[in-house]
mmCIF file with all atom_site columns, C-alpha atoms in Angstrom:
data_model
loop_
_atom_site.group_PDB
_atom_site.id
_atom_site.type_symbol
_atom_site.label_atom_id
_atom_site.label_alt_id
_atom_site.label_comp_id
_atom_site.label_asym_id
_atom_site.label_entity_id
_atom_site.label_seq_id
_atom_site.pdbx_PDB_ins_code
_atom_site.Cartn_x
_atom_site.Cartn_y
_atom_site.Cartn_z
_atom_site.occupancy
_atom_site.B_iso_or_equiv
_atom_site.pdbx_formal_charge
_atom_site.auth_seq_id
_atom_site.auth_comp_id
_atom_site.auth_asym_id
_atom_site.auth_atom_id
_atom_site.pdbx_PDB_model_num
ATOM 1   C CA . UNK A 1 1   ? -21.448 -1.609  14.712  1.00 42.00 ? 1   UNK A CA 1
ATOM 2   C CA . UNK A 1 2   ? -21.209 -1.089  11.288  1.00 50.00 ? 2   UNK A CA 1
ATOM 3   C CA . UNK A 1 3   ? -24.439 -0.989  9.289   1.00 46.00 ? 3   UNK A CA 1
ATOM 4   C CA . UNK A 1 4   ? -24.833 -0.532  5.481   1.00 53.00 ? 4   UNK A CA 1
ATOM 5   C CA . UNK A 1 5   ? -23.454 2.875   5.540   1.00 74.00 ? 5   UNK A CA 1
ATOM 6   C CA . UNK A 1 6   ? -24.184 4.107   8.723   1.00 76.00 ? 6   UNK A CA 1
ATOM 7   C CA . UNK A 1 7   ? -21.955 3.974   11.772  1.00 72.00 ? 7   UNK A CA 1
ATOM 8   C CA . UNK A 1 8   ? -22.447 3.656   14.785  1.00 73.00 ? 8   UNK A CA 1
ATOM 9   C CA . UNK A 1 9   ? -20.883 3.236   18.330  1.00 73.00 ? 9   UNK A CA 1
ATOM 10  C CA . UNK A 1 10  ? -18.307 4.950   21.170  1.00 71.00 ? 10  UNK A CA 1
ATOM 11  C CA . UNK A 1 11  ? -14.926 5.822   21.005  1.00 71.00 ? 11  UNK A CA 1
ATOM 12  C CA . UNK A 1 12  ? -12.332 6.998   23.641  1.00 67.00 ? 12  UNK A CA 1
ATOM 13  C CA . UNK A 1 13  ? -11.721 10.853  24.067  1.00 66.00 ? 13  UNK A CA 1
ATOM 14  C CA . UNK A 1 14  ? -9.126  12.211  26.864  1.00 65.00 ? 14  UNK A CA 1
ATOM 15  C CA . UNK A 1 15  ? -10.368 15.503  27.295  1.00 61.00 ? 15  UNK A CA 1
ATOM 16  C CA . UNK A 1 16  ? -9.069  18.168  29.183  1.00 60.00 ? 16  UNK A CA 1
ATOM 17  C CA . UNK A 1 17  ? -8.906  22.324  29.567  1.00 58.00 ? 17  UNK A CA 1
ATOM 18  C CA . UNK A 1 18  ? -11.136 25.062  29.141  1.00 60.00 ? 18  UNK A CA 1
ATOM 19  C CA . UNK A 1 19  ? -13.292 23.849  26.394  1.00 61.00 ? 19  UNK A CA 1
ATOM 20  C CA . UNK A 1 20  ? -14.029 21.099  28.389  1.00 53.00 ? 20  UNK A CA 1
ATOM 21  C CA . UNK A 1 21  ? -15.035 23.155  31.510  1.00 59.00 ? 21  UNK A CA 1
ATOM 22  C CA . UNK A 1 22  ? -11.550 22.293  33.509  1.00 60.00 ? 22  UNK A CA 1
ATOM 23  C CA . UNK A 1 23  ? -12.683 18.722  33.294  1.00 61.00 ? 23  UNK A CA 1
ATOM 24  C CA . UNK A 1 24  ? -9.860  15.726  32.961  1.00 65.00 ? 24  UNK A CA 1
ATOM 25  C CA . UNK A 1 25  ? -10.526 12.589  31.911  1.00 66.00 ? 25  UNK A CA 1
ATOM 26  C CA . UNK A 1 26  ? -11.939 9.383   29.485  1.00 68.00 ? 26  UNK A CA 1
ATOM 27  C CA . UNK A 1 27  ? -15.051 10.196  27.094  1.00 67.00 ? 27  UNK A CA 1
ATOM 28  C CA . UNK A 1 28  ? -16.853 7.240   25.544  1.00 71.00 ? 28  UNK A CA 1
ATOM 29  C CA . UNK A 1 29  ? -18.904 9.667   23.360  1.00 75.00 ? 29  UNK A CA 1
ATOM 30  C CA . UNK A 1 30  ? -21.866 8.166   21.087  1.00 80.00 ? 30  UNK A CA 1
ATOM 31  C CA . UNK A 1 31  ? -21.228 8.530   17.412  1.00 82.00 ? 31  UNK A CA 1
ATOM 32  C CA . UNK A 1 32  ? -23.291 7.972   14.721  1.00 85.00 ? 32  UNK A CA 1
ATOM 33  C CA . UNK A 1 33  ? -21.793 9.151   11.353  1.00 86.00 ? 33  UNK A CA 1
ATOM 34  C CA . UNK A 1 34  ? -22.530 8.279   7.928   1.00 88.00 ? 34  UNK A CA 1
ATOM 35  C CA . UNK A 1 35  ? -20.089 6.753   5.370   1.00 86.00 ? 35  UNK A CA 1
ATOM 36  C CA . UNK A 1 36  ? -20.171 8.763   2.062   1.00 85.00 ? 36  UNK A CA 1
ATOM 37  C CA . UNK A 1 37  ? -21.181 6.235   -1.259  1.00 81.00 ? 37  UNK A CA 1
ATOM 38  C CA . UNK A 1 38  ? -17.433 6.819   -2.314  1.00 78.00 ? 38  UNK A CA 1
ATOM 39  C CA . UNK A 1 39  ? -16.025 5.744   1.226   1.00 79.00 ? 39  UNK A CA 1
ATOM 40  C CA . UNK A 1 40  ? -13.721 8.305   1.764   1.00 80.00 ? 40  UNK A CA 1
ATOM 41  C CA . UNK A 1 41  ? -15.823 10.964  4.337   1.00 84.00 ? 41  UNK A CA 1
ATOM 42  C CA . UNK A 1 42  ? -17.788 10.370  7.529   1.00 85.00 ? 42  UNK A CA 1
ATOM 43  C CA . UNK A 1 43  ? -20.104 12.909  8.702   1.00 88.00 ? 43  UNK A CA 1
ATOM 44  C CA . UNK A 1 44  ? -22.069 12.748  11.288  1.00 89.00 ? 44  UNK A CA 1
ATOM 45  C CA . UNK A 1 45  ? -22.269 13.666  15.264  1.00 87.00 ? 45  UNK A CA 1
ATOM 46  C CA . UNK A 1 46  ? -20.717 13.015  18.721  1.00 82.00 ? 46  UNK A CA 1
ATOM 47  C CA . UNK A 1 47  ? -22.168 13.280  21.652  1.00 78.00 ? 47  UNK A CA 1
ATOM 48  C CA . UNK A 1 48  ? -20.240 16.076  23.562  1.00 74.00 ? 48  UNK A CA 1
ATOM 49  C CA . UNK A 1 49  ? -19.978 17.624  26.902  1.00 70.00 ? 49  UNK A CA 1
ATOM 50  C CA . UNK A 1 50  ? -22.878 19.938  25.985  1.00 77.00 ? 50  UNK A CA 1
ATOM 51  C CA . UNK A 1 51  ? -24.839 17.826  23.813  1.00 80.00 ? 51  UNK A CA 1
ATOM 52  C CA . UNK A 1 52  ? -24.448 16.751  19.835  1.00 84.00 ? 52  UNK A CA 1
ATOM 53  C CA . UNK A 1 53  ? -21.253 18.150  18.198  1.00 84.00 ? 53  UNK A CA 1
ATOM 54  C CA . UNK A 1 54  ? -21.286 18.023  14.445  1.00 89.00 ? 54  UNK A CA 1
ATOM 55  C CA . UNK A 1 55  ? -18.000 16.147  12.837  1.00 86.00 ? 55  UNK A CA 1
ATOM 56  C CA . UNK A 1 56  ? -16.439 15.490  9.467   1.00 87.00 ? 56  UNK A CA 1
ATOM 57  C CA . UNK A 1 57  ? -13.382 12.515  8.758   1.00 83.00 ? 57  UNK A CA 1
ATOM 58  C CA . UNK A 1 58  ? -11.823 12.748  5.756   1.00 84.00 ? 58  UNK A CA 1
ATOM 59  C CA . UNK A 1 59  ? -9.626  10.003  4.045   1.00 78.00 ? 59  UNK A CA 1
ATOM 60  C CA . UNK A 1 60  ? -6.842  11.637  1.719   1.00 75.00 ? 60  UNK A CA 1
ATOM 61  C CA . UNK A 1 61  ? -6.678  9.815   -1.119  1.00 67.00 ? 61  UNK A CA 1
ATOM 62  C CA . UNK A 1 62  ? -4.832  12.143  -3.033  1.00 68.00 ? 62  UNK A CA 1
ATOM 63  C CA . UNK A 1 63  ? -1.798  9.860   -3.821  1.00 72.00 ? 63  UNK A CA 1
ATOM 64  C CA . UNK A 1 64  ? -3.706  6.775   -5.096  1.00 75.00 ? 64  UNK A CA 1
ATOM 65  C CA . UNK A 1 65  ? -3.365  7.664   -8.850  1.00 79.00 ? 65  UNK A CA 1
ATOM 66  C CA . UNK A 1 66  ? 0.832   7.938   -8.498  1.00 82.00 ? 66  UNK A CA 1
ATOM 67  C CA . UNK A 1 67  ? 0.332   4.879   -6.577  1.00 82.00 ? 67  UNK A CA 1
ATOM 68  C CA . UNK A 1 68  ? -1.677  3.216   -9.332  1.00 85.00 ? 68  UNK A CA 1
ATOM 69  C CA . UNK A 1 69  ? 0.784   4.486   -12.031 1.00 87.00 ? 69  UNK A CA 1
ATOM 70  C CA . UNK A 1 70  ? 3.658   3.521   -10.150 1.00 88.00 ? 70  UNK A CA 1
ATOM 71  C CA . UNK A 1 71  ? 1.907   -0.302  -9.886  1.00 88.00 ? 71  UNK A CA 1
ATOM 72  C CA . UNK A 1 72  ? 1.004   -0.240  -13.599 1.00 89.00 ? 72  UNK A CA 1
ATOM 73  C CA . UNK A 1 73  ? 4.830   0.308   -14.549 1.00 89.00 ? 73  UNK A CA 1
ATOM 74  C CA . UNK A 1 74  ? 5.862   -2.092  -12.369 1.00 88.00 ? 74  UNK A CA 1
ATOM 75  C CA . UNK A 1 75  ? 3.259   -5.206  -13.607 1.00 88.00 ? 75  UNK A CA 1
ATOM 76  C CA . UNK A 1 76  ? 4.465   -3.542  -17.292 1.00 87.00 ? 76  UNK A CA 1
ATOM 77  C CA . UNK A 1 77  ? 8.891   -3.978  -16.133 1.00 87.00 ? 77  UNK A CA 1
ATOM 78  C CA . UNK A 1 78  ? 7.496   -7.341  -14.897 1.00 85.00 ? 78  UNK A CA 1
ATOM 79  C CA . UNK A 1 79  ? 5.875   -8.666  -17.538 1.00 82.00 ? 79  UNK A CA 1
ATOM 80  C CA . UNK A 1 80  ? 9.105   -7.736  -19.917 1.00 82.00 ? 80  UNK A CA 1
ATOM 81  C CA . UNK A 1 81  ? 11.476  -9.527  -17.558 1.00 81.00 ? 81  UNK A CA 1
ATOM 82  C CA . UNK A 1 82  ? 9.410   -12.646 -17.250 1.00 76.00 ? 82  UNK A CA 1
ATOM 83  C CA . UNK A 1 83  ? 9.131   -12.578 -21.595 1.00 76.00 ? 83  UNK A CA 1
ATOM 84  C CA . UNK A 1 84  ? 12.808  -11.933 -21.826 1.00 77.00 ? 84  UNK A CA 1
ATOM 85  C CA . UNK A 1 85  ? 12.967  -14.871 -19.171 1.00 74.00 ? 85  UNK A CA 1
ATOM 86  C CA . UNK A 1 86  ? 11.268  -17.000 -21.260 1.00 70.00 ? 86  UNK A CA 1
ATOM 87  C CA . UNK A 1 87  ? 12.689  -16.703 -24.515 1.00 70.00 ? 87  UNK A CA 1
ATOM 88  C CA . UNK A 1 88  ? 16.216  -17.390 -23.092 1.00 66.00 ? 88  UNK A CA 1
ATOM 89  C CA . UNK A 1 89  ? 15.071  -20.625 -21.234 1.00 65.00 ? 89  UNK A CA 1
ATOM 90  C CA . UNK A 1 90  ? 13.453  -21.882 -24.019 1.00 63.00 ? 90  UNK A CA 1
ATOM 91  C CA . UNK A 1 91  ? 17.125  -21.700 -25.777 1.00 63.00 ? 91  UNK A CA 1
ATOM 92  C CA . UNK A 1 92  ? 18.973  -22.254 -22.354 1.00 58.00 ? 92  UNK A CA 1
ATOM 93  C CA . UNK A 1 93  ? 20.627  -25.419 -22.262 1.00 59.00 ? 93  UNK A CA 1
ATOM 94  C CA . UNK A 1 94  ? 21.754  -25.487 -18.435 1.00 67.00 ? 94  UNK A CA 1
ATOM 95  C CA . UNK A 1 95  ? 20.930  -23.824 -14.943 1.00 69.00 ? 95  UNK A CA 1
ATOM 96  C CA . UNK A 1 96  ? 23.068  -24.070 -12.500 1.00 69.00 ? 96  UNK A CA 1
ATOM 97  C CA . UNK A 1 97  ? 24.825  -21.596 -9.793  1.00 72.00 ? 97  UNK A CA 1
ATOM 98  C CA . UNK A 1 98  ? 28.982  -20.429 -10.202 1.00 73.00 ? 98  UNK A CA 1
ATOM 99  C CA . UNK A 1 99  ? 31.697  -20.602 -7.710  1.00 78.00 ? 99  UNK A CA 1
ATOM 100 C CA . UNK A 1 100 ? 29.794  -17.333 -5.738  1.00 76.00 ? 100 UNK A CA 1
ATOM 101 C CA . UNK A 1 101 ? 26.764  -18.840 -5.269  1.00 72.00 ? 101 UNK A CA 1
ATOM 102 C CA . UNK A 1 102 ? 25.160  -16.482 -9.084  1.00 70.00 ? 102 UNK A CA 1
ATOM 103 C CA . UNK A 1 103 ? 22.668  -17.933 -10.368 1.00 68.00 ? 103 UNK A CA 1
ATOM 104 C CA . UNK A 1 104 ? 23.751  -18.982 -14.197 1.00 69.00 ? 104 UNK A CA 1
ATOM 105 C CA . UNK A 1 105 ? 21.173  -19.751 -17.335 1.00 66.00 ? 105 UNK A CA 1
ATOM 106 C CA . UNK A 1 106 ? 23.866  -20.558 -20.073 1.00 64.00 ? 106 UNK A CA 1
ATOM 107 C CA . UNK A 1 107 ? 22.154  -20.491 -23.500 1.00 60.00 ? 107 UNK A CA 1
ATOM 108 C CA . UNK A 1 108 ? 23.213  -18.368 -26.488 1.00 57.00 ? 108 UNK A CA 1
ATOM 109 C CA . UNK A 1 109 ? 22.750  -15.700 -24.089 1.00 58.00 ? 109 UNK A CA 1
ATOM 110 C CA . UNK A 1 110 ? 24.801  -15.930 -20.619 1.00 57.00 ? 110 UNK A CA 1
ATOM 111 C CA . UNK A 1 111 ? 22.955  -14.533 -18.281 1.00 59.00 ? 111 UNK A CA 1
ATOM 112 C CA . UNK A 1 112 ? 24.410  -14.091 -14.762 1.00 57.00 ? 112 UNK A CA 1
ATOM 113 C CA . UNK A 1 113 ? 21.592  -13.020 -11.855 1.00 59.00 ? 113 UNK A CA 1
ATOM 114 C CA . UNK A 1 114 ? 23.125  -11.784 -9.148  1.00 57.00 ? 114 UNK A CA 1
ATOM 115 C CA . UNK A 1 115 ? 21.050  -10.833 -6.474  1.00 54.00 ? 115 UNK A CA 1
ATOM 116 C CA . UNK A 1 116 ? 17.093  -9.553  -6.922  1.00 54.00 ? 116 UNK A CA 1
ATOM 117 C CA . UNK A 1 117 ? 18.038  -6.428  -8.956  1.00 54.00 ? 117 UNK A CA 1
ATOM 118 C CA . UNK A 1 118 ? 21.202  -6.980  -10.527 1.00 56.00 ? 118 UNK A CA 1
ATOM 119 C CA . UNK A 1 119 ? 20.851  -8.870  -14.448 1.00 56.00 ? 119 UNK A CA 1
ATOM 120 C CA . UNK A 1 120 ? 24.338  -9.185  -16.123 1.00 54.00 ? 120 UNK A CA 1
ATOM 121 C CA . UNK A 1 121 ? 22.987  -9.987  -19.720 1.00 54.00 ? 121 UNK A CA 1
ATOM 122 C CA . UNK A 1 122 ? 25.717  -10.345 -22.477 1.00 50.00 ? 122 UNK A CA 1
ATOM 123 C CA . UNK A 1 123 ? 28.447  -8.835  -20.372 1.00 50.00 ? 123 UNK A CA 1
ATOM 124 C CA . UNK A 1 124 ? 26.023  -5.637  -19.632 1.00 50.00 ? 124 UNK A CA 1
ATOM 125 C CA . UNK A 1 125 ? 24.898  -5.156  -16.139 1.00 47.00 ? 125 UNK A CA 1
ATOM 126 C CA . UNK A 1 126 ? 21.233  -4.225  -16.660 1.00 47.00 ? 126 UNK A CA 1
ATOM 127 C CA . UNK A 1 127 ? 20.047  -2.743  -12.896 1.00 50.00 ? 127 UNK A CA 1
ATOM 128 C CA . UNK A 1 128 ? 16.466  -3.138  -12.033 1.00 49.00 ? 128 UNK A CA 1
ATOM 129 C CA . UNK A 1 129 ? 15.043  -0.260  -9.996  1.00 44.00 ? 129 UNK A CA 1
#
């Protein structure tokens, strides 16, 4: 049960060896941890074999900022295409699909789409990545 930022509940453990006192099986040891105000650390303790056993989880979040730049320059390559987009089907005067099944906007600019990341645009193939 989950409340405000405290945890608490059971989870599964399959113990076995030494540290365990040549014991086998199925643990559904008591936890209560506590969620740290920026979410990514729980603290806290188990209950143990022996009695309470101290226990930090820590989320990596190490990679979020290259995620976040890779997004940004995405939304940005986006936002150029759909502009570029725009401006030639405000001059486009048909669209319509050629003997292989491209996708044609004829205006003063051809433009030939021919799958999701290949733009022929004024006879230059422009690959998106």
């Amino acid at each position: 049960m989950l409340s405000g930022n405290k945890l608490v509940g059971t989870a599964s453990v399959c113990n076995y060896g030494e540290k365990w006192g040549g014991q086998i099986g199925i643990q559904m040891p008591e936890m209560n941890l506590m969620v740290s105000e920026d979410g990514n650390t729980l603290t806290g303790t188990y209950k143990g074999w022996k009695g309470p056993e101290e226990m930090t989880l820590t989320r990596d979040c190490s990679g979020l900022d290259e995620l976040r730049d890779q997004v940004q320059s995405l939304q940005e390559k986006i936002a150029t295409l759909e502009l570029r987009l725009a401006e030639v089907l405000e001059t486009s005067s048909s669209i319509k699909r050629d003997a292989a099944g491209n996708l044609v906007i004829q205006s003063n600019k051809d433009i030939i789409i021919k799958s999701d990341k290949d733009i022929i645009l004024k006879g230059q193939n422009v690959r998106q990545n």
